[in-house]
PDB file of C-alpha atoms in Angstrom:
ATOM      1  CA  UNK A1464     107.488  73.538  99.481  1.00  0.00           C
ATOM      2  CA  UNK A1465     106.848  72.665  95.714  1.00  0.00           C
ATOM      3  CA  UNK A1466     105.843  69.091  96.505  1.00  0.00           C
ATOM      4  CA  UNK A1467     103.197  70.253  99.448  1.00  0.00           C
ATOM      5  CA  UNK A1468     101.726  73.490  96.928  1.00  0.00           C
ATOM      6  CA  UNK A1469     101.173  70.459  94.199  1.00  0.00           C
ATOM      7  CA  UNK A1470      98.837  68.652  96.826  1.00  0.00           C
ATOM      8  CA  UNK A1471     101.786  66.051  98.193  1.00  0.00           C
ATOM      9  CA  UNK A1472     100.398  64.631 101.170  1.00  0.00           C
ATOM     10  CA  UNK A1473     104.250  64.084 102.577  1.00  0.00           C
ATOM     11  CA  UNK A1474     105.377  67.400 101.474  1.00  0.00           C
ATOM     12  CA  UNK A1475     102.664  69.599 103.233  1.00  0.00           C
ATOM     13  CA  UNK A1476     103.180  67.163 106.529  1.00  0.00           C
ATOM     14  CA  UNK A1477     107.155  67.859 106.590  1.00  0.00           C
ATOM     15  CA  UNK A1478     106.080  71.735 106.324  1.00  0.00           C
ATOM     16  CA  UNK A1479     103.932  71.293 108.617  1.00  0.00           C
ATOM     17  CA  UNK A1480     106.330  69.550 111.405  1.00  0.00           C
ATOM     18  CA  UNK A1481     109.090  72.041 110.578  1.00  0.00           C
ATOM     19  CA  UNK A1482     106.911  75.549 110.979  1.00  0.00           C
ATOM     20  CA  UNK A1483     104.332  74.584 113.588  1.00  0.00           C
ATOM     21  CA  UNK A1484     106.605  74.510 116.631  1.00  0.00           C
ATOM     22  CA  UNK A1485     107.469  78.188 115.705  1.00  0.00           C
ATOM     23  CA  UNK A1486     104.065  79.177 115.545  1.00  0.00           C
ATOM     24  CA  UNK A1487     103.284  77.444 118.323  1.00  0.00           C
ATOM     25  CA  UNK A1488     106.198  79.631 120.510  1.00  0.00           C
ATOM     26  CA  UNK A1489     104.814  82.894 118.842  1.00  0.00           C
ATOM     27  CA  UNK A1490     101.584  82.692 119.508  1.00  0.00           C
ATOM     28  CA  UNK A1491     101.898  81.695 123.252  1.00  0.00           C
ATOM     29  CA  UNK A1492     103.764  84.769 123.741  1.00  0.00           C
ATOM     30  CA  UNK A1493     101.134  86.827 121.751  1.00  0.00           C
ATOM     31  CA  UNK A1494      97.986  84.571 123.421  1.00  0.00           C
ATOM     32  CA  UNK A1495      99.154  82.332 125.997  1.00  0.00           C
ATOM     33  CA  UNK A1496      96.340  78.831 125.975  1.00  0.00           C
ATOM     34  CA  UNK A1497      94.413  80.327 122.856  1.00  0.00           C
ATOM     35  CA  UNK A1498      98.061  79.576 120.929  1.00  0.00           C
ATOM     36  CA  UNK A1499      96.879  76.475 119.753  1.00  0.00           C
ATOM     37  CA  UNK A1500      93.629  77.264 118.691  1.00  0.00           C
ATOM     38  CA  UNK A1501      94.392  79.869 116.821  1.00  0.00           C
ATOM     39  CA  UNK A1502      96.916  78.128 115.240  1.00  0.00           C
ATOM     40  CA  UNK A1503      94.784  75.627 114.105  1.00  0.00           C
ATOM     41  CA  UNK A1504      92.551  77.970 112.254  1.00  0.00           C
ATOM     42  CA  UNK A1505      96.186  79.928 110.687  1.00  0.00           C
ATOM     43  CA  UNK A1506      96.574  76.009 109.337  1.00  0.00           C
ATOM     44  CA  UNK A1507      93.563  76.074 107.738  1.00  0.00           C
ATOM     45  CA  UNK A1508      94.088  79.578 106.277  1.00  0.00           C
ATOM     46  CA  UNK A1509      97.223  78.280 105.139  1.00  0.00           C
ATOM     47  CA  UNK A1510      96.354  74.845 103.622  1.00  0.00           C
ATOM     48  CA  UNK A1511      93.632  77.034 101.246  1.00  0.00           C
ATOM     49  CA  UNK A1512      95.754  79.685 100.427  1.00  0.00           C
ATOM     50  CA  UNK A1513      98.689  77.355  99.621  1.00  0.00           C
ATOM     51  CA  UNK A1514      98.697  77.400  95.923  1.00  0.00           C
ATOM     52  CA  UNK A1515      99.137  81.084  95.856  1.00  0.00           C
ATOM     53  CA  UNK A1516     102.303  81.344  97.620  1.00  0.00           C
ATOM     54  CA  UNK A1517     105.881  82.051  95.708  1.00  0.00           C
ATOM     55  CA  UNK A1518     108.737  82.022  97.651  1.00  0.00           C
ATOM     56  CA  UNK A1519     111.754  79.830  99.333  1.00  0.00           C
ATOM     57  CA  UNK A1520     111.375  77.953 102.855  1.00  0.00           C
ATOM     58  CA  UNK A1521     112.339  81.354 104.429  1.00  0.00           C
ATOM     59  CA  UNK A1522     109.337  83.012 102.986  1.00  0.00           C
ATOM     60  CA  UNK A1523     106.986  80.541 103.630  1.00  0.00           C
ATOM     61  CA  UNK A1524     108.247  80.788 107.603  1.00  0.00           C
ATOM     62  CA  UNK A1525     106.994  84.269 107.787  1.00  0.00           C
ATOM     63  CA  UNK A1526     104.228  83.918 105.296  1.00  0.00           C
ATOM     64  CA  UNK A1527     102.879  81.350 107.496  1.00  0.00           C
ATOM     65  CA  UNK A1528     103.843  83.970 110.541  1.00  0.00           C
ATOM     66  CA  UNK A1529     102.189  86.675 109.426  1.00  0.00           C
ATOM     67  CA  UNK A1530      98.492  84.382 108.886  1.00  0.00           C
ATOM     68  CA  UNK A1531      98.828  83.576 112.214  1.00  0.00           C
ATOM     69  CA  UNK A1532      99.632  86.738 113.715  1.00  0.00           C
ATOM     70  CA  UNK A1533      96.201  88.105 112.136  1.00  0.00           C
ATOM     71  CA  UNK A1534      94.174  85.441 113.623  1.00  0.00           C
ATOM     72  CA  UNK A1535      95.822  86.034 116.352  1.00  0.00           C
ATOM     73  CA  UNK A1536      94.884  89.699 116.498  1.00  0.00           C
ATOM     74  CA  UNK A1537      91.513  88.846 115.725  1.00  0.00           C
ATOM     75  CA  UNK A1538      90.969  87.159 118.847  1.00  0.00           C
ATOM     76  CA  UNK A1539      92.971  89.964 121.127  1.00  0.00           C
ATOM     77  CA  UNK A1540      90.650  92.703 119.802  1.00  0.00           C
ATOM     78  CA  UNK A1541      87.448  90.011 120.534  1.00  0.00           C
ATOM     79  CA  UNK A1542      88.961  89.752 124.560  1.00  0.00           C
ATOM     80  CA  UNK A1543      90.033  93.521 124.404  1.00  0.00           C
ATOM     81  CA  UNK A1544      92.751  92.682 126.348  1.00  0.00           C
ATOM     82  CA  UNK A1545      97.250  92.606 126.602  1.00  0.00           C
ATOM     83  CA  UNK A1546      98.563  89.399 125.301  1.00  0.00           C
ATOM     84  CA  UNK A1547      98.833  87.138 128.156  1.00  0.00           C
ATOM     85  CA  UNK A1548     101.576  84.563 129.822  1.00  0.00           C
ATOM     86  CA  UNK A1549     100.600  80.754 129.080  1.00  0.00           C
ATOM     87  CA  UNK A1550     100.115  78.959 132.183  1.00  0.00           C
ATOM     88  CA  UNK A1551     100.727  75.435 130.470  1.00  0.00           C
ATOM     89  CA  UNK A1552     104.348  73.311 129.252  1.00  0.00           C
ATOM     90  CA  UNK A1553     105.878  74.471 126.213  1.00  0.00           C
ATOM     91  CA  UNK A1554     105.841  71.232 124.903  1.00  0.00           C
ATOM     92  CA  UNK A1555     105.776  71.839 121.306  1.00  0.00           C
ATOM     93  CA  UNK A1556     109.136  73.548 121.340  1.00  0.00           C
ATOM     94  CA  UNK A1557     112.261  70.758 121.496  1.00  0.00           C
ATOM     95  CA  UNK A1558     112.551  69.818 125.279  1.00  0.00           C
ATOM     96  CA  UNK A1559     116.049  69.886 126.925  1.00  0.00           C
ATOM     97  CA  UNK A1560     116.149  66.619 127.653  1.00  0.00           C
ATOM     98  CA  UNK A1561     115.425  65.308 123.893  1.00  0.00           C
ATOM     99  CA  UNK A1562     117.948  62.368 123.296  1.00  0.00           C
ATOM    100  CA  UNK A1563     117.361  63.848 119.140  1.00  0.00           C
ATOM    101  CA  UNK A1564     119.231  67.229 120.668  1.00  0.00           C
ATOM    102  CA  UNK A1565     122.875  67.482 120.932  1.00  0.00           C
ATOM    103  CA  UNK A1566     124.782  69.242 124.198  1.00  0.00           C
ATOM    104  CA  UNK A1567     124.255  72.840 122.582  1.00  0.00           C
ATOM    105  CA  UNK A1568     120.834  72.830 121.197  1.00  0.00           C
ATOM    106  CA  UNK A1569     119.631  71.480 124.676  1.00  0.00           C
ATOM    107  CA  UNK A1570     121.200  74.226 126.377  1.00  0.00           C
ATOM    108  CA  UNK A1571     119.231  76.818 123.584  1.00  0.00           C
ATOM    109  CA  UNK A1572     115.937  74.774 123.962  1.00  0.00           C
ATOM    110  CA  UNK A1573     116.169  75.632 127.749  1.00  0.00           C
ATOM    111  CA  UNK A1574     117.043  78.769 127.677  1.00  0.00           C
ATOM    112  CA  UNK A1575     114.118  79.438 125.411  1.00  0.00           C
ATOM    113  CA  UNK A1576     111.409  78.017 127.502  1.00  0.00           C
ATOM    114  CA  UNK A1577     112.833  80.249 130.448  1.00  0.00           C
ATOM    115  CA  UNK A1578     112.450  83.657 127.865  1.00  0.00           C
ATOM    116  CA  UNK A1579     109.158  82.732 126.722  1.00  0.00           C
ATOM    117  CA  UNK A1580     108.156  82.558 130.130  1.00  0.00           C
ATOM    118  CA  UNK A1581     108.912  86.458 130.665  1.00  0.00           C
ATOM    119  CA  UNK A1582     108.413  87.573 127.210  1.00  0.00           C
ATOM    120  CA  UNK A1583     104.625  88.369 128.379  1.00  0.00           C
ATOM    121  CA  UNK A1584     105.998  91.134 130.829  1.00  0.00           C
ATOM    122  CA  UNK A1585     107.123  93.036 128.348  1.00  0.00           C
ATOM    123  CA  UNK A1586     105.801  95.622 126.201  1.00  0.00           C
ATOM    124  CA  UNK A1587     104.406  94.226 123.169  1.00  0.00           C
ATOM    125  CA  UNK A1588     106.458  95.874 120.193  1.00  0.00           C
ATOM    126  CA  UNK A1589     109.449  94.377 122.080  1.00  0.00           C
ATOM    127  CA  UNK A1590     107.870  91.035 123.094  1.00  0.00           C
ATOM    128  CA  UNK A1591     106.841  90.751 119.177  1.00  0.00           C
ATOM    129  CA  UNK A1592     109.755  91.495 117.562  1.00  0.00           C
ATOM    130  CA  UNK A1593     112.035  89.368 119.995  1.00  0.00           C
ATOM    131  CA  UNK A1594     109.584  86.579 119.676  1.00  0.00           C
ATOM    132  CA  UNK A1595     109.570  86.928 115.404  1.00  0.00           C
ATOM    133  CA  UNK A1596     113.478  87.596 115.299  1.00  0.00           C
ATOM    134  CA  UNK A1597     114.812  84.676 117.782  1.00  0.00           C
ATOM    135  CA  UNK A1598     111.952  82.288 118.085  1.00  0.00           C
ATOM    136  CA  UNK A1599     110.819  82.201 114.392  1.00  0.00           C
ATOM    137  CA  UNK A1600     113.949  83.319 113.556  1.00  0.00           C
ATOM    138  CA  UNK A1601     113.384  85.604 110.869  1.00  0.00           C
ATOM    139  CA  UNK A1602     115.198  88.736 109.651  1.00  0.00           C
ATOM    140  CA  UNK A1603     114.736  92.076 110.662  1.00  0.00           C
ATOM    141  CA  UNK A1604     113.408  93.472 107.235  1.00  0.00           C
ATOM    142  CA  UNK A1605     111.147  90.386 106.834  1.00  0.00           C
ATOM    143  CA  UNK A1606     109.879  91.001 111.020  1.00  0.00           C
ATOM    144  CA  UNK A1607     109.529  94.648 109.883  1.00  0.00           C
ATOM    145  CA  UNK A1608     107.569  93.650 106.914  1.00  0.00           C
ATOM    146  CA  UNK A1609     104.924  91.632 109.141  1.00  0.00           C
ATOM    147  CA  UNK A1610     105.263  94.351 112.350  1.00  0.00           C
ATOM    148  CA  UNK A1611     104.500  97.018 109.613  1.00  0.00           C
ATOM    149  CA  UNK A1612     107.794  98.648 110.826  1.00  0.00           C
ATOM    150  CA  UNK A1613     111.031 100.003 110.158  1.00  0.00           C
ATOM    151  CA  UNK A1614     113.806  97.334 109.936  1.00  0.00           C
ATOM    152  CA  UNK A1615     115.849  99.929 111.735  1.00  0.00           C
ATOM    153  CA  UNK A1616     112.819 100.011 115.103  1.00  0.00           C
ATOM    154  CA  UNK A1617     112.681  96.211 115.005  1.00  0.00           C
ATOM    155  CA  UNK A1618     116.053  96.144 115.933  1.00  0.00           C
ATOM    156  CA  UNK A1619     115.511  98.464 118.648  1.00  0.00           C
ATOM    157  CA  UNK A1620     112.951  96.657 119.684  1.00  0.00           C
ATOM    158  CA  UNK A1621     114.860  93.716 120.152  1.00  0.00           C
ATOM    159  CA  UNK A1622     117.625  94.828 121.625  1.00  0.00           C
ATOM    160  CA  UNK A1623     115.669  96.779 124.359  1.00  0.00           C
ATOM    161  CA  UNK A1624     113.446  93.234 124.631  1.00  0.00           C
ATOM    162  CA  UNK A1625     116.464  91.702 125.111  1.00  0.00           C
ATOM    163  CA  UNK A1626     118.591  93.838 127.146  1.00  0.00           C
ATOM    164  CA  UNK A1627     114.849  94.009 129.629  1.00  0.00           C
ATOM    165  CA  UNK A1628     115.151  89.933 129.650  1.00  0.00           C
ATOM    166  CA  UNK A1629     118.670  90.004 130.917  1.00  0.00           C
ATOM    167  CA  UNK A1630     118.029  92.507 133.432  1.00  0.00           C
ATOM    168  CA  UNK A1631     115.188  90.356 134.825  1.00  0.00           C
ATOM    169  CA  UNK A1632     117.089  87.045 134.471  1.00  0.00           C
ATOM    170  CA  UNK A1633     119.730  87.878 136.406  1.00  0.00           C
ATOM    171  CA  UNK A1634     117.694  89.361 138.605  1.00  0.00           C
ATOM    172  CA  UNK A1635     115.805  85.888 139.502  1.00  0.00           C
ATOM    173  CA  UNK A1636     119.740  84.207 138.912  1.00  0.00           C
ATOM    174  CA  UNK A1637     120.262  86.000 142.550  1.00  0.00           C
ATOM    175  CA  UNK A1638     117.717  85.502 144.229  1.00  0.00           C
ATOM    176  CA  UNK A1639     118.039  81.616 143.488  1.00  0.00           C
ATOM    177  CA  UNK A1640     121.562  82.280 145.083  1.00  0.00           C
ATOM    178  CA  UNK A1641     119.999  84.224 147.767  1.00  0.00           C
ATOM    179  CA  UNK A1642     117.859  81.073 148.420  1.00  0.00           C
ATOM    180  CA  UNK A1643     117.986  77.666 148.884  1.00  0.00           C
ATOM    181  CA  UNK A1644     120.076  76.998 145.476  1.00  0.00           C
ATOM    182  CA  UNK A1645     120.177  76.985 141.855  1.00  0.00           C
ATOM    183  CA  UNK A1646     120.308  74.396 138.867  1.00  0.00           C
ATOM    184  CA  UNK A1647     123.873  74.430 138.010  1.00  0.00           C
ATOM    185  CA  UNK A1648     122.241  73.965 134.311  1.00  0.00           C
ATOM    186  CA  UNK A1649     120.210  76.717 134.453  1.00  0.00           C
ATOM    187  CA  UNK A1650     121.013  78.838 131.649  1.00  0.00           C
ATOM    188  CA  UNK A1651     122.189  82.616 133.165  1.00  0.00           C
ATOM    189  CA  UNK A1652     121.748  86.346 130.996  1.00  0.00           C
ATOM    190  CA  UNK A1653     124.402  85.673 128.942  1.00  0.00           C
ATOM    191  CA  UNK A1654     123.442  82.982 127.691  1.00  0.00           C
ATOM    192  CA  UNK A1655     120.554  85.649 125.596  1.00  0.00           C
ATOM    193  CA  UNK A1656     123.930  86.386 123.590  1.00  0.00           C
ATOM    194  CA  UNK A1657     124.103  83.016 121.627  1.00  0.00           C
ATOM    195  CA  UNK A1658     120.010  82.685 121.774  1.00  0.00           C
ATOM    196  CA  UNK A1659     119.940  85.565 119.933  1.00  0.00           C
ATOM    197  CA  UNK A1660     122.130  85.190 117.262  1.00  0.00           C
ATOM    198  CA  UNK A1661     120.694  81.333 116.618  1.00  0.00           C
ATOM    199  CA  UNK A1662     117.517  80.361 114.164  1.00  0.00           C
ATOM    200  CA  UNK A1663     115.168  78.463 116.631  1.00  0.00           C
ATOM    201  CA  UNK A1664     116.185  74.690 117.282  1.00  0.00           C
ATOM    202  CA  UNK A1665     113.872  72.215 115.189  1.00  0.00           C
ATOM    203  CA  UNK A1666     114.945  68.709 115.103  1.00  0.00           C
ATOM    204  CA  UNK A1667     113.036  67.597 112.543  1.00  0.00           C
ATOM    205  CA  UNK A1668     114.451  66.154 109.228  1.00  0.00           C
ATOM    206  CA  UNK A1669     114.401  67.443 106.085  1.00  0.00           C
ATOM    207  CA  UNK A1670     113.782  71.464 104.486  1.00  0.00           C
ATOM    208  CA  UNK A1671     111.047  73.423 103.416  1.00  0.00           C
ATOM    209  CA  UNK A1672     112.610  74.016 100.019  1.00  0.00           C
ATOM    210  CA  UNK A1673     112.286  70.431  98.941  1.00  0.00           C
TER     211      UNK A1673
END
């Protein structure tokens, strides 16, 4: 972070490569195609505004968050309408199949693409705070913070989110038994245990902190 807020070419690009995919994931859930636009103008938000942040690679994460979140409310109260599921490939988070992924973090980058999927059926406290608190993978005081909540409601939030993606999960596990069959790698509900204790997978080298 020090070497891309003193104008470091390398430094800002490593940032960069290591936040974007998380922004990317949050803002599809909050909305779906427009993710990347409005990404793009959080970068440029960011890349002004760079000098004036103080904090550790953890801050910077939800610093970063929180820009984008705004333009990202910006543009639901110019549609007037409820976030909205993406309809394209999540292929700025790590794919399963990623020979740079080992057994585990494949099995997590999976099981990701299959929450994001559903996180737009839910309300939109939940879908917010599970998106900020697994995806990003920050805190609950520091998704309180940006959610303008308690920490105590974010983590009701989440655990209702969660406990709602389980439910529906399973729900689709049986009728893929029901049916023809099932990917025996398909990741089931319980596998929302281990996804939700875990920071987001990012296999990109390096830290912010440098």
């Amino acid at each position: 972070m020090r070497r891309a807020q003193q104008g470091d070419e390398d430094g800002f690009t490593r940032a960069y490569r290591l936040v974007n995919p998380l922004l990317i994931g949050y803002l599809r859930g909050l909305v779906g195609d427009e993710a990347e636009d409005v990404c793009a103008t959080a970068w440029l938000e960011i890349a002004r505004d760079l000098g004036r942040f103080r904090g550790d690679g953890a801050g910077f994460r939800a610093w970063t968050v929180s820009i984008a979140r705004h333009r990202a409310l910006d543009l639901l109260r110019r549609q007037k309408v409820r976030p909205r599921k993406s309809s394209t490939e999540l292929d700025d988070l790590p794919h399963p199949a990623s020979p740079d992924l080992t057994d585990d973090q494949a099995f997590q980058a999976l099981a990701t693409e299959r929450v994001l999927a559903q996180l737009a059926e839910l309300p939109r406290s939940q879908a917010e705070a599970v998106l900020l608190t697994t995806i990003v993978g920050l805190d609950n005081p520091s998704a309180a913070r940006i959610l303008g909540k308690r920490p105590g409601a974010v983590r009701m939030a989440v655990s209702r989110g969660l406990a709602t993606l389980r439910q529906r999960l399973s729900l689709r596990d049986r009728e893929i038994t029901d049916g023809e069959s099932g990917s025996p790698s398909d990741p089931r509900p319980s596998d929302l245990r281990p996804f939700a204790r875990q920071p987001p997978v990012v296999p990109t080298p390096g830290g912010l902190d440098d």
